[in-house]
GROMACS .gro file of C-alpha atoms in nm:
model
  265
    1UNK     CA    1  15.769  -4.282   3.654
    2UNK     CA    2  15.783  -4.535   3.938
    3UNK     CA    3  15.484  -4.348   4.083
    4UNK     CA    4  15.270  -4.493   3.804
    5UNK     CA    5  15.399  -4.849   3.808
    6UNK     CA    6  15.069  -4.957   3.964
    7UNK     CA    7  14.911  -4.903   3.620
    8UNK     CA    8  15.076  -5.232   3.516
    9UNK     CA    9  14.888  -5.424   3.783
   10UNK     CA   10  14.613  -5.659   3.668
   11UNK     CA   11  14.339  -5.445   3.823
   12UNK     CA   12  14.452  -5.125   3.656
   13UNK     CA   13  14.518  -5.288   3.319
   14UNK     CA   14  14.160  -5.419   3.316
   15UNK     CA   15  14.022  -5.081   3.425
   16UNK     CA   16  14.220  -4.900   3.154
   17UNK     CA   17  14.111  -5.143   2.883
   18UNK     CA   18  13.746  -5.102   2.985
   19UNK     CA   19  13.783  -4.723   2.971
   20UNK     CA   20  13.945  -4.742   2.626
   21UNK     CA   21  13.662  -4.966   2.501
   22UNK     CA   22  13.391  -4.739   2.644
   23UNK     CA   23  13.505  -4.425   2.461
   24UNK     CA   24  13.442  -4.539   2.098
   25UNK     CA   25  13.129  -4.727   2.208
   26UNK     CA   26  12.977  -4.412   2.357
   27UNK     CA   27  13.084  -4.204   2.058
   28UNK     CA   28  12.913  -4.456   1.826
   29UNK     CA   29  12.597  -4.448   2.041
   30UNK     CA   30  12.599  -4.071   2.007
   31UNK     CA   31  12.616  -4.099   1.627
   32UNK     CA   32  12.330  -4.354   1.639
   33UNK     CA   33  12.116  -4.109   1.835
   34UNK     CA   34  12.212  -3.838   1.585
   35UNK     CA   35  12.089  -4.063   1.305
   36UNK     CA   36  11.762  -4.125   1.494
   37UNK     CA   37  11.723  -3.750   1.548
   38UNK     CA   38  11.772  -3.674   1.179
   39UNK     CA   39  11.542  -3.961   1.079
   40UNK     CA   40  11.264  -3.851   1.314
   41UNK     CA   41  11.301  -3.486   1.217
   42UNK     CA   42  11.272  -3.578   0.848
   43UNK     CA   43  10.966  -3.792   0.923
   44UNK     CA   44  10.803  -3.511   1.122
   45UNK     CA   45  10.871  -3.264   0.841
   46UNK     CA   46  10.720  -3.501   0.583
   47UNK     CA   47  10.409  -3.565   0.794
   48UNK     CA   48  10.362  -3.195   0.868
   49UNK     CA   49  10.399  -3.102   0.500
   50UNK     CA   50  10.153  -3.376   0.399
   51UNK     CA   51   9.892  -3.279   0.659
   52UNK     CA   52   9.909  -2.911   0.563
   53UNK     CA   53   9.901  -2.966   0.187
   54UNK     CA   54   9.587  -2.876  -0.005
   55UNK     CA   55   9.343  -3.168  -0.052
   56UNK     CA   56   9.355  -3.331  -0.395
   57UNK     CA   57   9.138  -3.594  -0.567
   58UNK     CA   58   9.259  -3.937  -0.459
   59UNK     CA   59   9.325  -4.057  -0.814
   60UNK     CA   60   9.592  -3.790  -0.858
   61UNK     CA   61   9.808  -3.973  -0.607
   62UNK     CA   62   9.717  -4.339  -0.640
   63UNK     CA   63   9.581  -4.595  -0.883
   64UNK     CA   64   9.529  -4.973  -0.890
   65UNK     CA   65   9.859  -5.142  -0.803
   66UNK     CA   66  10.025  -4.818  -0.691
   67UNK     CA   67  10.253  -4.824  -0.385
   68UNK     CA   68  10.198  -4.514  -0.175
   69UNK     CA   69  10.531  -4.338  -0.119
   70UNK     CA   70  10.656  -4.164   0.196
   71UNK     CA   71  10.593  -3.826   0.033
   72UNK     CA   72  10.233  -3.925  -0.050
   73UNK     CA   73  10.153  -4.079   0.287
   74UNK     CA   74   9.921  -3.866   0.506
   75UNK     CA   75   9.826  -3.641   0.213
   76UNK     CA   76   9.465  -3.528   0.241
   77UNK     CA   77   9.261  -3.661  -0.050
   78UNK     CA   78   8.898  -3.647  -0.155
   79UNK     CA   79   8.681  -3.896  -0.342
   80UNK     CA   80   8.321  -3.907  -0.460
   81UNK     CA   81   8.124  -4.229  -0.483
   82UNK     CA   82   7.914  -4.472  -0.282
   83UNK     CA   83   7.993  -4.683   0.024
   84UNK     CA   84   7.933  -5.057  -0.008
   85UNK     CA   85   7.874  -5.176   0.351
   86UNK     CA   86   7.766  -5.523   0.235
   87UNK     CA   87   8.131  -5.605   0.159
   88UNK     CA   88   8.304  -5.423   0.443
   89UNK     CA   89   8.541  -5.605   0.676
   90UNK     CA   90   8.692  -5.535   1.016
   91UNK     CA   91   9.062  -5.523   1.102
   92UNK     CA   92   9.137  -5.717   1.419
   93UNK     CA   93   9.320  -5.606   1.734
   94UNK     CA   94   9.336  -5.234   1.671
   95UNK     CA   95   9.347  -4.982   1.955
   96UNK     CA   96   9.196  -4.640   2.002
   97UNK     CA   97   9.350  -4.334   2.168
   98UNK     CA   98   9.285  -4.490   2.511
   99UNK     CA   99   9.460  -4.817   2.414
  100UNK     CA  100   9.132  -5.011   2.419
  101UNK     CA  101   9.137  -5.310   2.185
  102UNK     CA  102   8.876  -5.334   1.914
  103UNK     CA  103   8.841  -5.324   1.535
  104UNK     CA  104   8.899  -5.083   1.250
  105UNK     CA  105   8.613  -5.070   1.002
  106UNK     CA  106   8.726  -5.104   0.639
  107UNK     CA  107   8.452  -5.022   0.389
  108UNK     CA  108   8.482  -5.036   0.008
  109UNK     CA  109   8.400  -4.700  -0.151
  110UNK     CA  110   8.297  -4.735  -0.515
  111UNK     CA  111   8.405  -4.437  -0.723
  112UNK     CA  112   8.207  -4.296  -1.013
  113UNK     CA  113   8.432  -4.481  -1.262
  114UNK     CA  114   8.380  -4.817  -1.087
  115UNK     CA  115   8.719  -4.836  -0.917
  116UNK     CA  116   8.722  -4.903  -0.543
  117UNK     CA  117   8.888  -4.699  -0.270
  118UNK     CA  118   8.940  -4.865   0.068
  119UNK     CA  119   8.816  -4.640   0.348
  120UNK     CA  120   8.914  -4.698   0.709
  121UNK     CA  121   8.610  -4.540   0.875
  122UNK     CA  122   8.757  -4.565   1.225
  123UNK     CA  123   8.758  -4.771   1.544
  124UNK     CA  124   8.480  -4.964   1.719
  125UNK     CA  125   8.504  -5.165   2.043
  126UNK     CA  126   8.514  -5.544   2.034
  127UNK     CA  127   8.231  -5.575   2.289
  128UNK     CA  128   8.273  -5.943   2.373
  129UNK     CA  129   8.370  -6.223   2.136
  130UNK     CA  130   8.615  -6.133   1.863
  131UNK     CA  131   8.505  -6.425   1.650
  132UNK     CA  132   8.162  -6.281   1.566
  133UNK     CA  133   8.125  -5.998   1.318
  134UNK     CA  134   8.052  -5.684   1.524
  135UNK     CA  135   7.760  -5.451   1.484
  136UNK     CA  136   7.881  -5.154   1.281
  137UNK     CA  137   7.711  -4.815   1.235
  138UNK     CA  138   7.610  -4.768   0.873
  139UNK     CA  139   7.805  -4.526   0.652
  140UNK     CA  140   7.633  -4.241   0.469
  141UNK     CA  141   7.393  -4.373   0.206
  142UNK     CA  142   7.391  -4.263  -0.156
  143UNK     CA  143   7.648  -4.062  -0.345
  144UNK     CA  144   7.893  -3.911  -0.098
  145UNK     CA  145   8.217  -3.717  -0.098
  146UNK     CA  146   8.471  -3.839   0.158
  147UNK     CA  147   8.795  -3.685   0.277
  148UNK     CA  148   9.081  -3.871   0.440
  149UNK     CA  149   9.453  -3.921   0.488
  150UNK     CA  150   9.617  -4.142   0.229
  151UNK     CA  151   9.799  -4.441   0.379
  152UNK     CA  152  10.028  -4.709   0.240
  153UNK     CA  153   9.932  -5.075   0.230
  154UNK     CA  154  10.012  -5.250   0.557
  155UNK     CA  155  10.270  -5.528   0.561
  156UNK     CA  156  10.403  -5.755   0.833
  157UNK     CA  157  10.755  -5.619   0.779
  158UNK     CA  158  10.648  -5.258   0.832
  159UNK     CA  159  10.389  -5.308   1.107
  160UNK     CA  160  10.508  -5.618   1.290
  161UNK     CA  161  10.154  -5.758   1.268
  162UNK     CA  162  10.143  -6.121   1.161
  163UNK     CA  163   9.899  -6.187   0.877
  164UNK     CA  164   9.717  -6.477   1.041
  165UNK     CA  165   9.515  -6.706   0.815
  166UNK     CA  166   9.190  -6.884   0.897
  167UNK     CA  167   9.026  -6.584   1.063
  168UNK     CA  168   8.649  -6.557   1.120
  169UNK     CA  169   8.444  -6.443   0.823
  170UNK     CA  170   8.496  -6.079   0.717
  171UNK     CA  171   8.790  -6.023   0.951
  172UNK     CA  172   9.144  -5.936   0.845
  173UNK     CA  173   9.473  -5.856   1.016
  174UNK     CA  174   9.630  -5.614   0.766
  175UNK     CA  175   9.488  -5.357   0.525
  176UNK     CA  176   9.630  -5.449   0.186
  177UNK     CA  177   9.480  -5.322  -0.139
  178UNK     CA  178   9.608  -5.616  -0.346
  179UNK     CA  179   9.445  -5.872  -0.118
  180UNK     CA  180   9.123  -5.672  -0.106
  181UNK     CA  181   9.122  -5.648  -0.487
  182UNK     CA  182   9.126  -6.028  -0.504
  183UNK     CA  183   8.850  -6.056  -0.244
  184UNK     CA  184   8.630  -5.794  -0.408
  185UNK     CA  185   8.705  -5.890  -0.767
  186UNK     CA  186   8.749  -5.523  -0.853
  187UNK     CA  187   9.010  -5.261  -0.940
  188UNK     CA  188   9.122  -5.125  -0.603
  189UNK     CA  189   9.334  -4.813  -0.566
  190UNK     CA  190   9.671  -4.874  -0.401
  191UNK     CA  191   9.678  -4.800  -0.029
  192UNK     CA  192   9.373  -4.679   0.161
  193UNK     CA  193   9.249  -4.369   0.340
  194UNK     CA  194   9.175  -4.289   0.703
  195UNK     CA  195   8.845  -4.104   0.685
  196UNK     CA  196   8.835  -3.757   0.837
  197UNK     CA  197   8.507  -3.630   0.683
  198UNK     CA  198   8.215  -3.650   0.693
  199UNK     CA  199   8.214  -3.714   1.065
  200UNK     CA  200   8.009  -4.020   1.167
  201UNK     CA  201   7.673  -3.969   1.333
  202UNK     CA  202   7.691  -4.037   1.705
  203UNK     CA  203   8.071  -4.042   1.696
  204UNK     CA  204   8.096  -4.407   1.591
  205UNK     CA  205   8.315  -4.540   1.443
  206UNK     CA  206   8.570  -4.326   1.628
  207UNK     CA  207   8.780  -4.154   1.366
  208UNK     CA  208   9.155  -4.207   1.383
  209UNK     CA  209   9.344  -3.908   1.521
  210UNK     CA  210   9.619  -3.725   1.335
  211UNK     CA  211   9.960  -3.891   1.356
  212UNK     CA  212  10.157  -3.733   1.636
  213UNK     CA  213  10.509  -3.602   1.589
  214UNK     CA  214  10.793  -3.818   1.712
  215UNK     CA  215  11.008  -3.678   1.993
  216UNK     CA  216  11.318  -3.593   1.789
  217UNK     CA  217  11.461  -3.347   2.048
  218UNK     CA  218  11.486  -3.637   2.294
  219UNK     CA  219  11.723  -3.817   2.056
  220UNK     CA  220  11.926  -3.496   2.024
  221UNK     CA  221  11.956  -3.481   2.404
  222UNK     CA  222  12.066  -3.846   2.414
  223UNK     CA  223  12.325  -3.774   2.144
  224UNK     CA  224  12.481  -3.494   2.353
  225UNK     CA  225  12.460  -3.712   2.663
  226UNK     CA  226  12.654  -4.002   2.507
  227UNK     CA  227  12.927  -3.771   2.379
  228UNK     CA  228  12.958  -3.607   2.722
  229UNK     CA  229  12.991  -3.954   2.873
  230UNK     CA  230  13.266  -4.034   2.619
  231UNK     CA  231  13.451  -3.717   2.716
  232UNK     CA  232  13.405  -3.792   3.086
  233UNK     CA  233  13.568  -4.137   3.066
  234UNK     CA  234  13.933  -4.021   3.023
  235UNK     CA  235  13.874  -3.741   3.274
  236UNK     CA  236  13.737  -3.990   3.525
  237UNK     CA  237  14.021  -4.234   3.454
  238UNK     CA  238  14.282  -3.963   3.516
  239UNK     CA  239  14.104  -3.858   3.836
  240UNK     CA  240  14.122  -4.217   3.965
  241UNK     CA  241  14.490  -4.239   3.871
  242UNK     CA  242  14.575  -3.916   4.055
  243UNK     CA  243  14.379  -4.029   4.360
  244UNK     CA  244  14.561  -4.363   4.358
  245UNK     CA  245  14.900  -4.183   4.339
  246UNK     CA  246  14.803  -3.952   4.625
  247UNK     CA  247  14.679  -4.239   4.842
  248UNK     CA  248  14.997  -4.439   4.781
  249UNK     CA  249  15.220  -4.140   4.863
  250UNK     CA  250  15.029  -4.067   5.183
  251UNK     CA  251  15.058  -4.431   5.288
  252UNK     CA  252  15.432  -4.430   5.216
  253UNK     CA  253  15.476  -4.106   5.415
  254UNK     CA  254  15.298  -4.256   5.716
  255UNK     CA  255  15.524  -4.564   5.711
  256UNK     CA  256  15.854  -4.370   5.676
  257UNK     CA  257  15.878  -4.228   6.035
  258UNK     CA  258  15.816  -4.573   6.179
  259UNK     CA  259  16.092  -4.728   5.970
  260UNK     CA  260  16.351  -4.454   6.049
  261UNK     CA  261  16.288  -4.437   6.426
  262UNK     CA  262  16.595  -4.565   6.640
  263UNK     CA  263  16.553  -4.885   6.832
  264UNK     CA  264  16.508  -4.852   7.209
  265UNK     CA  265  16.817  -4.946   7.426
   0.00000   0.00000   0.00000
């Protein structure tokens, strides 16, 4: 065992402790990536199921004060009523598919029973000052049937967007049905919809694209990678130990002939 006494040296004790600490850390990182993979896969399955479900009237899924659930989010819904562009607002600092900064157009849609559905009609460019209310293409006039994806109310906690106060007139940071109900003085259905039909004339506002799927397989690959790293640590440690033993033995063998050679007379 004297061959391995070097393992008690300060350098090798530190190296061994680092290796021991790395193994559970990498295993835990693998489990974290596994959790992310399962979470993203579940989210992708929910979104896919919602997008492919048959359209239903919006009031089957939401009502005033209702919180849109994960299972309801992205469901395609329809509604019949009239747009009220005189009370529409714009949502600041929103980007389009090309990451250009502009506004989302949020227009109240008055249903036949008087309740209000918030409709995100899409994106328009800022075109200069963000303090002035932008010029917005008019929505369809008269009684209209709209189709869209149901979305949950936006919050700072979920979106990371700070709900700044004191904004220019008719500009907001977050789409929140409760706040809009107070502003409009009306019964507003919980959540809002991202309009998908009818398509706007001239392509403006730009309609919001379908939510993409998250790259769950990448997390699966990272999970395998971390666990391979964890398995490689003891193998690498043992390889270094064996190389150190070999190097020490070769050095000792080179010194032995010199020490045993007879002195010259």
